[in-house]
mmCIF file with all atom_site columns, C-alpha atoms in Angstrom:
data_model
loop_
_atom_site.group_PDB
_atom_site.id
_atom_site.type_symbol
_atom_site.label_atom_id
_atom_site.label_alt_id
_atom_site.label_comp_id
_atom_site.label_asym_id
_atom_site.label_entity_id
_atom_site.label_seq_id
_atom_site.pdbx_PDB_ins_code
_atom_site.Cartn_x
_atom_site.Cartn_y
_atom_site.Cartn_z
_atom_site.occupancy
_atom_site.B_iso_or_equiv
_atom_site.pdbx_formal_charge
_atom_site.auth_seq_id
_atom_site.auth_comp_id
_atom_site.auth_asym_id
_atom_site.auth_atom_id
_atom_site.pdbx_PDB_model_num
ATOM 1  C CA . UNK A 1 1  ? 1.866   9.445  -1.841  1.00 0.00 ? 13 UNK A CA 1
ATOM 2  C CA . UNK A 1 2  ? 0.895   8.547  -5.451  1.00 0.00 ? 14 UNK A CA 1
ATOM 3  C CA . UNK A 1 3  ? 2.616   5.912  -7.243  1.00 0.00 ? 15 UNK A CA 1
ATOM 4  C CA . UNK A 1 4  ? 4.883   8.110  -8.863  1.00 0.00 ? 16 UNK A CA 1
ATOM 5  C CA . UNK A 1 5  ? 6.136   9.104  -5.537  1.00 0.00 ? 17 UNK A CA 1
ATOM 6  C CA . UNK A 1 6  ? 6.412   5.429  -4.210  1.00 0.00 ? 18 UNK A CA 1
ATOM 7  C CA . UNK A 1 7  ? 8.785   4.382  -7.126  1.00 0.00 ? 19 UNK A CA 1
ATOM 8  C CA . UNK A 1 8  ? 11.175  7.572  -6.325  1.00 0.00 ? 20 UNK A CA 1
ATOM 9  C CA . UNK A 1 9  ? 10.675  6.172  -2.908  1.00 0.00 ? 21 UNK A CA 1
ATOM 10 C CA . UNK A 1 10 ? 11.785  2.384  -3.871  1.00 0.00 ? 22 UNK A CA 1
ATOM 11 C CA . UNK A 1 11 ? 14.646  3.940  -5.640  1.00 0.00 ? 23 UNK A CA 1
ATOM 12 C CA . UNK A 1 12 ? 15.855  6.120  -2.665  1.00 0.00 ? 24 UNK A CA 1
ATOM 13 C CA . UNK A 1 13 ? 15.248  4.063  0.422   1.00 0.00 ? 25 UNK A CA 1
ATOM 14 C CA . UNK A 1 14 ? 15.606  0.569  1.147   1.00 0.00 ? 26 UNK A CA 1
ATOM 15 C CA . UNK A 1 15 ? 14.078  0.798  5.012   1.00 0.00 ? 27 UNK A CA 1
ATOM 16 C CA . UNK A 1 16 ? 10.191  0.951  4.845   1.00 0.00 ? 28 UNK A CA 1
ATOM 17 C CA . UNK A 1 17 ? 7.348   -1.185 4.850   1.00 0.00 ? 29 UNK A CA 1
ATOM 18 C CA . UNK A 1 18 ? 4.595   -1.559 2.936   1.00 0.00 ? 30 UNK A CA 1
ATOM 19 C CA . UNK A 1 19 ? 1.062   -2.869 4.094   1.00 0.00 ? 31 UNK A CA 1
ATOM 20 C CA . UNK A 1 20 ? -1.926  -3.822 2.152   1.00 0.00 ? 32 UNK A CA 1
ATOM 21 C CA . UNK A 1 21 ? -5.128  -2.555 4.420   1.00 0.00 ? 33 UNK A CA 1
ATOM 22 C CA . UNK A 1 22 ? -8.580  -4.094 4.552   1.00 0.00 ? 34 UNK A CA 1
ATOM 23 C CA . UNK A 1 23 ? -11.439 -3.932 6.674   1.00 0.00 ? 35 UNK A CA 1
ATOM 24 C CA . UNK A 1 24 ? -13.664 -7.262 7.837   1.00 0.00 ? 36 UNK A CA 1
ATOM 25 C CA . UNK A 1 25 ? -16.670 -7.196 5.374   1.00 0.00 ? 37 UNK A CA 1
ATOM 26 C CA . UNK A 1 26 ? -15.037 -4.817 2.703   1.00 0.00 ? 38 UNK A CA 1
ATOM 27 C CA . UNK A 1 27 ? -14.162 -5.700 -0.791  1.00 0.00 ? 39 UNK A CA 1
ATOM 28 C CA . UNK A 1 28 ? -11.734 -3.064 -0.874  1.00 0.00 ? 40 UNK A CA 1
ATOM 29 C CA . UNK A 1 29 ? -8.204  -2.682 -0.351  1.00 0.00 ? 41 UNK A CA 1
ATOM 30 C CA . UNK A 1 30 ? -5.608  0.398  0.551   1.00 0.00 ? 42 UNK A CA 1
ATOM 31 C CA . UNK A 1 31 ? -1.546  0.436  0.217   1.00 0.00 ? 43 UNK A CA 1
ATOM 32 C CA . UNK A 1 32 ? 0.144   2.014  3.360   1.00 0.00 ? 44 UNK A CA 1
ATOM 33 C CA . UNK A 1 33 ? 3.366   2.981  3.387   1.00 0.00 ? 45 UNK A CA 1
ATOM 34 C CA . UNK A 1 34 ? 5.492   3.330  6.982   1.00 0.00 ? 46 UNK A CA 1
ATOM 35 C CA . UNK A 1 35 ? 8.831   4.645  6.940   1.00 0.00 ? 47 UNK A CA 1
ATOM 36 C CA . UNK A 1 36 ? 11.817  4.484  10.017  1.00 0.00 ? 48 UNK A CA 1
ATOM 37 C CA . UNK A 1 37 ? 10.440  7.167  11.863  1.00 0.00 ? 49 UNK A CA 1
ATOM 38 C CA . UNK A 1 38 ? 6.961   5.364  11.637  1.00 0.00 ? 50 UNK A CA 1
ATOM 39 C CA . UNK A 1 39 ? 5.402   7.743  9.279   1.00 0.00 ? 51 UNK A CA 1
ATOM 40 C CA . UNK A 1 40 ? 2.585   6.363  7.303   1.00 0.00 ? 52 UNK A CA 1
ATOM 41 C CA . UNK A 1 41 ? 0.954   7.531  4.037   1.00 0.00 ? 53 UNK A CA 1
ATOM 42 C CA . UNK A 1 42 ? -1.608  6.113  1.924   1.00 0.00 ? 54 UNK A CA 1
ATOM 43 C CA . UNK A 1 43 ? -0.851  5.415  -1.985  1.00 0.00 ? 55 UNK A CA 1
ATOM 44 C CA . UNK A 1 44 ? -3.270  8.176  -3.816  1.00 0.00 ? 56 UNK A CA 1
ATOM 45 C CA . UNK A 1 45 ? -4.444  9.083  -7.200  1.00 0.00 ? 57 UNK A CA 1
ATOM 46 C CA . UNK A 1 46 ? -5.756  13.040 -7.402  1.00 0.00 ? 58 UNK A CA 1
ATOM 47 C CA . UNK A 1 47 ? -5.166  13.410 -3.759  1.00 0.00 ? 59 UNK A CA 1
ATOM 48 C CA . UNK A 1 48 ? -7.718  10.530 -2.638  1.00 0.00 ? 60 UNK A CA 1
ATOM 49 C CA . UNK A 1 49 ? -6.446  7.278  -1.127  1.00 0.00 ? 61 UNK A CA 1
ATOM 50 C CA . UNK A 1 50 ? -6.917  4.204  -3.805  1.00 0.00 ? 62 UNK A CA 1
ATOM 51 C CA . UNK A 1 51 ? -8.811  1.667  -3.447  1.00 0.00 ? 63 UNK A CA 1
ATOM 52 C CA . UNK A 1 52 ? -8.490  -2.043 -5.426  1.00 0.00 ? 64 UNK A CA 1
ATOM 53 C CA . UNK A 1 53 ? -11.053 -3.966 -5.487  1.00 0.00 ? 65 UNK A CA 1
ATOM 54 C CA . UNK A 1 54 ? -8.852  -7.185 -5.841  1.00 0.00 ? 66 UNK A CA 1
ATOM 55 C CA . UNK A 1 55 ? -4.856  -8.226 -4.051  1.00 0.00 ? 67 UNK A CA 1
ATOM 56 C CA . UNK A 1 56 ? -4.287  -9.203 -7.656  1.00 0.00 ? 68 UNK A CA 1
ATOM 57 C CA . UNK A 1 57 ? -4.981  -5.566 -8.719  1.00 0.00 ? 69 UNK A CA 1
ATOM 58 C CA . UNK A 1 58 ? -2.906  -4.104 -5.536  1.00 0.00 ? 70 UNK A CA 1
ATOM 59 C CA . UNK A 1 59 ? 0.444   -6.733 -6.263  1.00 0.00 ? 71 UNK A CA 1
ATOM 60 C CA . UNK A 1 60 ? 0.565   -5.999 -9.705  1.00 0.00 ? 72 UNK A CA 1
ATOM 61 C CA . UNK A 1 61 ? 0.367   -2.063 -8.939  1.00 0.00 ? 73 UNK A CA 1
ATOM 62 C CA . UNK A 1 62 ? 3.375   -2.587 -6.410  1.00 0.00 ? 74 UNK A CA 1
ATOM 63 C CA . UNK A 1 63 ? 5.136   -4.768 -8.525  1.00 0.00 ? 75 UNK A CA 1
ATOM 64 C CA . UNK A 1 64 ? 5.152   -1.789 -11.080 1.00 0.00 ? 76 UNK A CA 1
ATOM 65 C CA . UNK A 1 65 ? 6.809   0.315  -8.366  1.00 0.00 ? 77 UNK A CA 1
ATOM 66 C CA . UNK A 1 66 ? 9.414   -1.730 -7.688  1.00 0.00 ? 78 UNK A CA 1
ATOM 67 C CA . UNK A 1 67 ? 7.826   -3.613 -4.415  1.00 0.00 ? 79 UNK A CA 1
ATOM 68 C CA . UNK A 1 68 ? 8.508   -7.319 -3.738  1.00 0.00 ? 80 UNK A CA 1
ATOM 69 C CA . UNK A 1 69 ? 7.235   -7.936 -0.388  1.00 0.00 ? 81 UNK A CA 1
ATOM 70 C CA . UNK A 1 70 ? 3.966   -6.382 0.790   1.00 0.00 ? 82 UNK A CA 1
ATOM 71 C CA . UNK A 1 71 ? 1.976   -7.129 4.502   1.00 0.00 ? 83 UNK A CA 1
ATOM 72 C CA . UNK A 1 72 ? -1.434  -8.253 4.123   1.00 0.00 ? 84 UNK A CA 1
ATOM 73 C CA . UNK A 1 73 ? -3.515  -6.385 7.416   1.00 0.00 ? 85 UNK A CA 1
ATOM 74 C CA . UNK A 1 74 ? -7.156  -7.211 8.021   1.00 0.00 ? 86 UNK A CA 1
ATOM 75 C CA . UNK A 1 75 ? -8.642  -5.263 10.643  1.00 0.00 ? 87 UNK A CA 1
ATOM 76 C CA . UNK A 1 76 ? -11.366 -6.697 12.515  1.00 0.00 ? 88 UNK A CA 1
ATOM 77 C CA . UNK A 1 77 ? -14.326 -5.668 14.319  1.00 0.00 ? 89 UNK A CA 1
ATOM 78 C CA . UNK A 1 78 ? -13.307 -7.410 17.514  1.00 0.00 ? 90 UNK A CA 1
#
């Protein structure tokens, strides 16, 4: 889903959730959306998942789109 999409999401739905993705040790960051049915997609630019390099970059993205509320997710090794 590129960001285009998401905002045509926002506008159209009002049940999903949105989580911001990163891994222990990793600089970077991903947007994942989920929807009712627990579908998830990754926000993409040219068909590869983006990735921020800062939550400063990834809020101000959302906010753009039309987000307010956003799940910070760290996965860790153990």
């Amino acid at each position: 889903m590129d960001i285009h999409h998401l905002k045509a999401y926002v506008a159209s739905h009002d049940n999903f959730e949105i989580r911001v993705i990163t891994h222990s040790g990793s600089r970077f960051y991903q947007v994942e959306v989920e929807d009712l049915e627990g579908k998830r997609d990754l926000l993409t630019r040219a068909g590869k998942p983006m990735l921020f390099r800062a939550l400063d970059d990834v809020y101000l993205e959302l906010k753009r789109a039309g987000i307010h509320r956003a799940y910070l997710v760290q996965h860790v090794p153990q």
